Amino acid sequence: EDQVTQSPEALRLQEGESSSLNCSYTVSGLRGLFWYRQDPGKGPEFLFTLYSAGEEKEKERLKATLTKKESFLHITAPKPEDSATYLCAVINDYKLSFGAGTTVTVRA
Amino acid sequence: EAGVAQSPRYKIIEKRQSVAFWCNPISGHATLYWYQQILGQGPKLLIQFQNNGVVDDSQLPKDRFSAERLKGVDSTLKIQPAKLEDSAVYLCASSSRDTLNQPQHFGDGTRLSIL
């Protein structure tokens, strides 16, 4: 059965303190992986799609990378506005499966 | 570009009552999805439409949940009768193509509380 596990569940950072979030997966026939950001009371907001191992994508202070078994979301010098829950989702031939998310809190 | 619109934002009902949610996708998006997100979990797909037709409803509890997408635009999701475990946020998403690796754009959801 396909599994998507995100760690840690929660992460508290000081402003400017860089860190990484992990999304590990076991899925047959991986077609791609999404990263989304979700603010409280809002729907997920699309950040990145990664399609193959070795691929990297960047947007402002965020950088996503993909290997054959996991993806990392690196947050460089975070600001309080980066506080949110970050969700990853893996795509195989027939469905999209989300992890439970990592809730990031950045203190000023 | 207007985003995915959902209503109502909040709904409180008693168990065994019925409830309906409405979704208007981004203009021109042929594919529409309904997800259930329980507190502390990621979204779980309930049903996927391509225009008017159902592509995947394998995880929809069909004894109590139903969904339709008339004219290939708006969609409604209904629960009848509701159970306590249906308390969740119901998210609607749309994408421009029917391939799963096309990013989905989400509405802000309807938060359902069952008393």
PDB file of C-alpha atoms in Angstrom:
ATOM      1  CA  GLU A   1       0.000   0.000   0.000  1.00  0.00           C
ATOM      2  CA  ASP A   2       1.231   3.501  -0.834  1.00  0.00           C
ATOM      3  CA  GLN A   3       2.541   5.441   2.157  1.00  0.00           C
ATOM      4  CA  VAL A   4       3.579   9.062   2.587  1.00  0.00           C
ATOM      5  CA  THR A   5       5.231  10.063   5.860  1.00  0.00           C
ATOM      6  CA  GLN A   6       6.219  13.598   6.748  1.00  0.00           C
ATOM      7  CA  SER A   7       8.603  14.532   9.530  1.00  0.00           C
ATOM      8  CA  PRO A   8       8.800  16.196  11.881  1.00  0.00           C
ATOM      9  CA  GLU A   9       5.122  16.726  12.711  1.00  0.00           C
ATOM     10  CA  ALA A  10       5.923  20.192  14.061  1.00  0.00           C
ATOM     11  CA  LEU A  11       8.914  22.488  13.786  1.00  0.00           C
ATOM     12  CA  ARG A  12       9.555  25.664  15.726  1.00  0.00           C
ATOM     13  CA  LEU A  13      12.222  27.951  14.291  1.00  0.00           C
ATOM     14  CA  GLN A  14      13.733  31.261  15.187  1.00  0.00           C
ATOM     15  CA  GLU A  15      13.621  33.840  12.399  1.00  0.00           C
ATOM     16  CA  GLY A  16      16.673  33.252  10.200  1.00  0.00           C
ATOM     17  CA  GLU A  17      17.211  29.677  11.438  1.00  0.00           C
ATOM     18  CA  SER A  18      17.315  27.454   8.345  1.00  0.00           C
ATOM     19  CA  SER A  19      15.903  23.927   8.467  1.00  0.00           C
ATOM     20  CA  SER A  20      14.548  21.072   6.352  1.00  0.00           C
ATOM     21  CA  LEU A  21      11.292  19.129   6.216  1.00  0.00           C
ATOM     22  CA  ASN A  22      11.206  15.518   5.089  1.00  0.00           C
ATOM     23  CA  CYS A  23       8.652  13.622   3.007  1.00  0.00           C
ATOM     24  CA  SER A  24       9.414   9.927   2.653  1.00  0.00           C
ATOM     25  CA  TYR A  25       7.274   7.689   0.479  1.00  0.00           C
ATOM     26  CA  THR A  26       6.704   4.165  -0.685  1.00  0.00           C
ATOM     27  CA  VAL A  27       4.662   4.170  -3.868  1.00  0.00           C
ATOM     28  CA  SER A  28       4.664   2.059  -6.966  1.00  0.00           C
ATOM     29  CA  GLY A  29       5.039   3.893 -10.231  1.00  0.00           C
ATOM     30  CA  LEU A  30       5.838   7.374  -8.924  1.00  0.00           C
ATOM     31  CA  ARG A  31       4.801   9.986 -11.486  1.00  0.00           C
ATOM     32  CA  GLY A  32       5.648  13.031  -9.435  1.00  0.00           C
ATOM     33  CA  LEU A  33       5.500  14.778  -6.081  1.00  0.00           C
ATOM     34  CA  PHE A  34       3.767  17.999  -5.059  1.00  0.00           C
ATOM     35  CA  TRP A  35       4.550  20.372  -2.216  1.00  0.00           C
ATOM     36  CA  TYR A  36       1.744  22.553  -0.907  1.00  0.00           C
ATOM     37  CA  ARG A  37       1.530  25.204   1.806  1.00  0.00           C
ATOM     38  CA  GLN A  38      -1.618  25.421   3.955  1.00  0.00           C
ATOM     39  CA  ASP A  39      -2.445  28.344   6.229  1.00  0.00           C
ATOM     40  CA  PRO A  40      -5.022  27.955   9.035  1.00  0.00           C
ATOM     41  CA  GLY A  41      -8.549  28.088   7.678  1.00  0.00           C
ATOM     42  CA  LYS A  42      -7.346  28.056   4.068  1.00  0.00           C
ATOM     43  CA  GLY A  43      -7.020  25.499   1.328  1.00  0.00           C
ATOM     44  CA  PRO A  44      -3.611  24.162   0.260  1.00  0.00           C
ATOM     45  CA  GLU A  45      -1.623  26.491  -1.978  1.00  0.00           C
ATOM     46  CA  PHE A  46       0.532  24.890  -4.671  1.00  0.00           C
ATOM     47  CA  LEU A  47       4.288  25.389  -4.333  1.00  0.00           C
ATOM     48  CA  PHE A  48       6.223  22.869  -6.479  1.00  0.00           C
ATOM     49  CA  THR A  49       5.985  19.786  -8.636  1.00  0.00           C
ATOM     50  CA  LEU A  50       8.999  17.443  -8.838  1.00  0.00           C
ATOM     51  CA  TYR A  51       9.005  14.666 -11.423  1.00  0.00           C
ATOM     52  CA  SER A  52      12.292  12.777 -11.178  1.00  0.00           C
ATOM     53  CA  ALA A  53      15.104  11.990  -8.755  1.00  0.00           C
ATOM     54  CA  GLY A  54      17.719  14.712  -8.695  1.00  0.00           C
ATOM     55  CA  GLU A  55      15.287  17.449  -9.633  1.00  0.00           C
ATOM     56  CA  GLU A  56      15.279  20.676  -7.597  1.00  0.00           C
ATOM     57  CA  LYS A  57      12.892  23.641  -7.569  1.00  0.00           C
ATOM     58  CA  GLU A  58      13.237  26.971  -5.767  1.00  0.00           C
ATOM     59  CA  LYS A  59      10.862  29.756  -4.807  1.00  0.00           C
ATOM     60  CA  GLU A  60      12.012  32.602  -2.582  1.00  0.00           C
ATOM     61  CA  ARG A  61      13.277  31.006   0.645  1.00  0.00           C
ATOM     62  CA  LEU A  62      12.027  27.521  -0.245  1.00  0.00           C
ATOM     63  CA  LYS A  63      13.888  24.809  -2.126  1.00  0.00           C
ATOM     64  CA  ALA A  64      12.486  21.358  -2.842  1.00  0.00           C
ATOM     65  CA  THR A  65      14.565  18.332  -3.790  1.00  0.00           C
ATOM     66  CA  LEU A  66      13.643  14.774  -4.756  1.00  0.00           C
ATOM     67  CA  THR A  67      15.381  11.400  -4.412  1.00  0.00           C
ATOM     68  CA  LYS A  68      14.036   7.930  -5.172  1.00  0.00           C
ATOM     69  CA  LYS A  69      12.667   7.525  -1.665  1.00  0.00           C
ATOM     70  CA  GLU A  70      12.123  10.990  -0.238  1.00  0.00           C
ATOM     71  CA  SER A  71      11.793  14.687  -0.808  1.00  0.00           C
ATOM     72  CA  PHE A  72      13.095  17.560   1.248  1.00  0.00           C
ATOM     73  CA  LEU A  73      11.763  21.071   1.575  1.00  0.00           C
ATOM     74  CA  HIS A  74      14.539  23.369   2.706  1.00  0.00           C
ATOM     75  CA  ILE A  75      13.608  26.689   4.284  1.00  0.00           C
ATOM     76  CA  THR A  76      16.481  29.171   4.199  1.00  0.00           C
ATOM     77  CA  ALA A  77      16.498  32.099   6.649  1.00  0.00           C
ATOM     78  CA  PRO A  78      12.782  31.769   7.391  1.00  0.00           C
ATOM     79  CA  LYS A  79      10.564  34.704   8.283  1.00  0.00           C
ATOM     80  CA  PRO A  80       7.418  34.678  10.450  1.00  0.00           C
ATOM     81  CA  GLU A  81       5.291  34.739   7.273  1.00  0.00           C
ATOM     82  CA  ASP A  82       6.682  31.298   6.394  1.00  0.00           C
ATOM     83  CA  SER A  83       4.684  29.868   9.321  1.00  0.00           C
ATOM     84  CA  ALA A  84       2.241  27.330   7.870  1.00  0.00           C
ATOM     85  CA  THR A  85       1.626  23.619   7.436  1.00  0.00           C
ATOM     86  CA  TYR A  86       3.582  22.159   4.533  1.00  0.00           C
ATOM     87  CA  LEU A  87       2.019  19.159   2.784  1.00  0.00           C
ATOM     88  CA  CYS A  88       3.589  16.790   0.322  1.00  0.00           C
ATOM     89  CA  ALA A  89       1.615  14.566  -2.026  1.00  0.00           C
ATOM     90  CA  VAL A  90       2.825  11.749  -4.260  1.00  0.00           C
ATOM     91  CA  ILE A  91       1.338  10.820  -7.594  1.00  0.00           C
ATOM     92  CA  ASN A  92       1.295   7.349  -9.063  1.00  0.00           C
ATOM     93  CA  ASP A  93      -0.537   6.038 -12.093  1.00  0.00           C
ATOM     94  CA  TYR A  94      -3.959   6.353 -10.603  1.00  0.00           C
ATOM     95  CA  LYS A  95      -4.064   8.454  -7.470  1.00  0.00           C
ATOM     96  CA  LEU A  96      -2.691  11.307  -5.416  1.00  0.00           C
ATOM     97  CA  SER A  97      -1.814  10.604  -1.766  1.00  0.00           C
ATOM     98  CA  PHE A  98      -1.099  13.328   0.786  1.00  0.00           C
ATOM     99  CA  GLY A  99       1.057  13.165   3.870  1.00  0.00           C
ATOM    100  CA  ALA A 100      -0.196  14.561   7.179  1.00  0.00           C
ATOM    101  CA  GLY A 101       1.981  17.656   6.926  1.00  0.00           C
ATOM    102  CA  THR A 102       4.632  19.469   8.953  1.00  0.00           C
ATOM    103  CA  THR A 103       3.497  22.536  10.886  1.00  0.00           C
ATOM    104  CA  VAL A 104       6.208  25.188  10.873  1.00  0.00           C
ATOM    105  CA  THR A 105       6.184  28.081  13.331  1.00  0.00           C
ATOM    106  CA  VAL A 106       8.743  30.837  12.864  1.00  0.00           C
ATOM    107  CA  ARG A 107       9.261  33.196  15.790  1.00  0.00           C
ATOM    108  CA  ALA A 108      10.489  36.761  15.287  1.00  0.00           C
TER     109      ALA A 108
ATOM    110  CA  GLU B   1      -7.940  34.806 -12.229  1.00  0.00           C
ATOM    111  CA  ALA B   2     -10.675  34.002  -9.728  1.00  0.00           C
ATOM    112  CA  GLY B   3      -9.932  31.012  -7.529  1.00  0.00           C
ATOM    113  CA  VAL B   4     -12.036  28.030  -6.562  1.00  0.00           C
ATOM    114  CA  ALA B   5     -15.150  29.196  -4.718  1.00  0.00           C
ATOM    115  CA  GLN B   6     -16.824  27.109  -2.021  1.00  0.00           C
ATOM    116  CA  SER B   7     -19.841  27.651   0.192  1.00  0.00           C
ATOM    117  CA  PRO B   8     -20.793  27.650   2.931  1.00  0.00           C
ATOM    118  CA  ARG B   9     -17.570  28.251   4.883  1.00  0.00           C
ATOM    119  CA  TYR B  10     -18.949  26.672   8.022  1.00  0.00           C
ATOM    120  CA  LYS B  11     -21.790  24.290   8.774  1.00  0.00           C
ATOM    121  CA  ILE B  12     -22.967  22.788  12.048  1.00  0.00           C
ATOM    122  CA  ILE B  13     -25.554  20.009  11.995  1.00  0.00           C
ATOM    123  CA  GLU B  14     -26.697  17.182  14.206  1.00  0.00           C
ATOM    124  CA  LYS B  15     -25.925  13.583  13.390  1.00  0.00           C
ATOM    125  CA  ARG B  16     -28.367  11.902  11.003  1.00  0.00           C
ATOM    126  CA  GLN B  17     -29.169  15.251   9.350  1.00  0.00           C
ATOM    127  CA  SER B  18     -28.251  15.976   5.752  1.00  0.00           C
ATOM    128  CA  VAL B  19     -25.919  18.658   4.393  1.00  0.00           C
ATOM    129  CA  ALA B  20     -24.755  19.895   1.000  1.00  0.00           C
ATOM    130  CA  PHE B  21     -21.664  21.756  -0.111  1.00  0.00           C
ATOM    131  CA  TRP B  22     -21.192  23.747  -3.299  1.00  0.00           C
ATOM    132  CA  CYS B  23     -18.091  24.334  -5.418  1.00  0.00           C
ATOM    133  CA  ASN B  24     -17.400  26.558  -8.415  1.00  0.00           C
ATOM    134  CA  PRO B  25     -14.024  25.710 -10.003  1.00  0.00           C
ATOM    135  CA  ILE B  26     -11.628  28.011 -11.799  1.00  0.00           C
ATOM    136  CA  SER B  27     -13.080  29.010 -15.160  1.00  0.00           C
ATOM    137  CA  GLY B  28     -12.084  26.583 -17.877  1.00  0.00           C
ATOM    138  CA  HIS B  29     -10.884  23.842 -15.541  1.00  0.00           C
ATOM    139  CA  ALA B  30     -12.335  20.568 -16.703  1.00  0.00           C
ATOM    140  CA  THR B  31     -11.254  18.448 -13.755  1.00  0.00           C
ATOM    141  CA  LEU B  32     -12.799  18.848 -10.315  1.00  0.00           C
ATOM    142  CA  TYR B  33     -11.966  17.057  -7.082  1.00  0.00           C
ATOM    143  CA  TRP B  34     -13.602  16.773  -3.652  1.00  0.00           C
ATOM    144  CA  TYR B  35     -11.382  16.020  -0.673  1.00  0.00           C
ATOM    145  CA  GLN B  36     -12.051  15.351   2.998  1.00  0.00           C
ATOM    146  CA  GLN B  37      -9.474  16.713   5.450  1.00  0.00           C
ATOM    147  CA  ILE B  38      -9.777  15.553   9.054  1.00  0.00           C
ATOM    148  CA  LEU B  39      -7.980  17.654  11.657  1.00  0.00           C
ATOM    149  CA  GLY B  40      -4.269  16.823  11.745  1.00  0.00           C
ATOM    150  CA  GLN B  41      -4.354  14.808   8.527  1.00  0.00           C
ATOM    151  CA  GLY B  42      -3.699  15.474   4.875  1.00  0.00           C
ATOM    152  CA  PRO B  43      -6.556  15.734   2.378  1.00  0.00           C
ATOM    153  CA  LYS B  44      -8.104  12.454   1.252  1.00  0.00           C
ATOM    154  CA  LEU B  45      -9.643  12.252  -2.221  1.00  0.00           C
ATOM    155  CA  LEU B  46     -13.358  11.459  -2.254  1.00  0.00           C
ATOM    156  CA  ILE B  47     -14.251  11.889  -5.923  1.00  0.00           C
ATOM    157  CA  GLN B  48     -12.787  13.176  -9.181  1.00  0.00           C
ATOM    158  CA  PHE B  49     -14.820  14.527 -12.110  1.00  0.00           C
ATOM    159  CA  GLN B  50     -13.686  15.107 -15.674  1.00  0.00           C
ATOM    160  CA  ASN B  51     -16.294  17.472 -17.130  1.00  0.00           C
ATOM    161  CA  ASN B  52     -19.605  15.784 -16.226  1.00  0.00           C
ATOM    162  CA  GLY B  53     -18.249  12.293 -15.743  1.00  0.00           C
ATOM    163  CA  VAL B  54     -16.847  10.550 -12.679  1.00  0.00           C
ATOM    164  CA  VAL B  55     -13.211   9.455 -13.087  1.00  0.00           C
ATOM    165  CA  ASP B  56     -12.624   8.044  -9.597  1.00  0.00           C
ATOM    166  CA  ASP B  57     -15.024   7.625  -6.685  1.00  0.00           C
ATOM    167  CA  SER B  58     -13.369   4.603  -5.103  1.00  0.00           C
ATOM    168  CA  GLN B  59     -12.973   6.319  -1.718  1.00  0.00           C
ATOM    169  CA  LEU B  60     -16.441   7.899  -1.582  1.00  0.00           C
ATOM    170  CA  PRO B  61     -18.674   6.271   1.084  1.00  0.00           C
ATOM    171  CA  LYS B  62     -21.520   5.794  -1.344  1.00  0.00           C
ATOM    172  CA  ASP B  63     -24.031   4.711   1.281  1.00  0.00           C
ATOM    173  CA  ARG B  64     -24.143   8.286   2.611  1.00  0.00           C
ATOM    174  CA  PHE B  65     -22.148  10.534   0.283  1.00  0.00           C
ATOM    175  CA  SER B  66     -23.160  11.640  -3.192  1.00  0.00           C
ATOM    176  CA  ALA B  67     -21.771  14.185  -5.620  1.00  0.00           C
ATOM    177  CA  GLU B  68     -22.764  15.606  -8.957  1.00  0.00           C
ATOM    178  CA  ARG B  69     -21.371  18.010 -11.480  1.00  0.00           C
ATOM    179  CA  LEU B  70     -24.080  19.194 -13.790  1.00  0.00           C
ATOM    180  CA  LYS B  71     -23.084  20.932 -17.032  1.00  0.00           C
ATOM    181  CA  GLY B  72     -19.419  20.286 -16.256  1.00  0.00           C
ATOM    182  CA  VAL B  73     -18.966  23.389 -14.123  1.00  0.00           C
ATOM    183  CA  ASP B  74     -20.343  23.681 -10.569  1.00  0.00           C
ATOM    184  CA  SER B  75     -20.463  20.702  -8.274  1.00  0.00           C
ATOM    185  CA  THR B  76     -22.309  19.727  -5.110  1.00  0.00           C
ATOM    186  CA  LEU B  77     -21.328  17.174  -2.486  1.00  0.00           C
ATOM    187  CA  LYS B  78     -24.043  15.816  -0.205  1.00  0.00           C
ATOM    188  CA  ILE B  79     -23.963  13.788   2.987  1.00  0.00           C
ATOM    189  CA  GLN B  80     -27.123  12.006   4.101  1.00  0.00           C
ATOM    190  CA  PRO B  81     -27.318  10.985   6.898  1.00  0.00           C
ATOM    191  CA  ALA B  82     -24.304  12.542   8.592  1.00  0.00           C
ATOM    192  CA  LYS B  83     -22.273  10.671  11.206  1.00  0.00           C
ATOM    193  CA  LEU B  84     -19.995  12.069  13.903  1.00  0.00           C
ATOM    194  CA  GLU B  85     -16.918  10.864  12.002  1.00  0.00           C
ATOM    195  CA  ASP B  86     -17.854  13.109   9.054  1.00  0.00           C
ATOM    196  CA  SER B  87     -16.661  16.156  11.008  1.00  0.00           C
ATOM    197  CA  ALA B  88     -13.927  17.542   8.767  1.00  0.00           C
ATOM    198  CA  VAL B  89     -13.079  20.221   6.242  1.00  0.00           C
ATOM    199  CA  TYR B  90     -14.376  19.457   2.755  1.00  0.00           C
ATOM    200  CA  LEU B  91     -12.095  20.871   0.096  1.00  0.00           C
ATOM    201  CA  CYS B  92     -12.823  21.341  -3.570  1.00  0.00           C
ATOM    202  CA  ALA B  93      -9.993  21.577  -6.102  1.00  0.00           C
ATOM    203  CA  SER B  94      -9.767  21.976  -9.851  1.00  0.00           C
ATOM    204  CA  SER B  95      -7.130  21.537 -12.527  1.00  0.00           C
ATOM    205  CA  SER B  96      -6.965  22.309 -16.201  1.00  0.00           C
ATOM    206  CA  ARG B  97      -6.237  18.747 -17.339  1.00  0.00           C
ATOM    207  CA  ASP B  98      -7.217  15.300 -16.210  1.00  0.00           C
ATOM    208  CA  THR B  99      -3.706  14.067 -15.549  1.00  0.00           C
ATOM    209  CA  LEU B 100      -2.922  13.716 -11.855  1.00  0.00           C
ATOM    210  CA  ASN B 101       0.467  15.416 -12.179  1.00  0.00           C
ATOM    211  CA  GLN B 102      -1.194  18.691 -13.134  1.00  0.00           C
ATOM    212  CA  PRO B 103      -1.219  20.953 -10.038  1.00  0.00           C
ATOM    213  CA  GLN B 104      -4.592  21.230  -8.366  1.00  0.00           C
ATOM    214  CA  HIS B 105      -5.890  24.561  -7.116  1.00  0.00           C
ATOM    215  CA  PHE B 106      -7.896  24.405  -3.907  1.00  0.00           C
ATOM    216  CA  GLY B 107     -10.734  26.411  -2.454  1.00  0.00           C
ATOM    217  CA  ASP B 108     -10.758  27.334   1.242  1.00  0.00           C
ATOM    218  CA  GLY B 109     -13.148  24.542   2.126  1.00  0.00           C
ATOM    219  CA  THR B 110     -16.274  24.041   4.187  1.00  0.00           C
ATOM    220  CA  ARG B 111     -15.705  23.197   7.836  1.00  0.00           C
ATOM    221  CA  LEU B 112     -18.383  20.710   8.930  1.00  0.00           C
ATOM    222  CA  SER B 113     -19.106  20.035  12.586  1.00  0.00           C
ATOM    223  CA  ILE B 114     -21.447  17.217  13.568  1.00  0.00           C
ATOM    224  CA  LEU B 115     -23.065  17.443  17.017  1.00  0.00           C
TER     225      LEU B 115
END
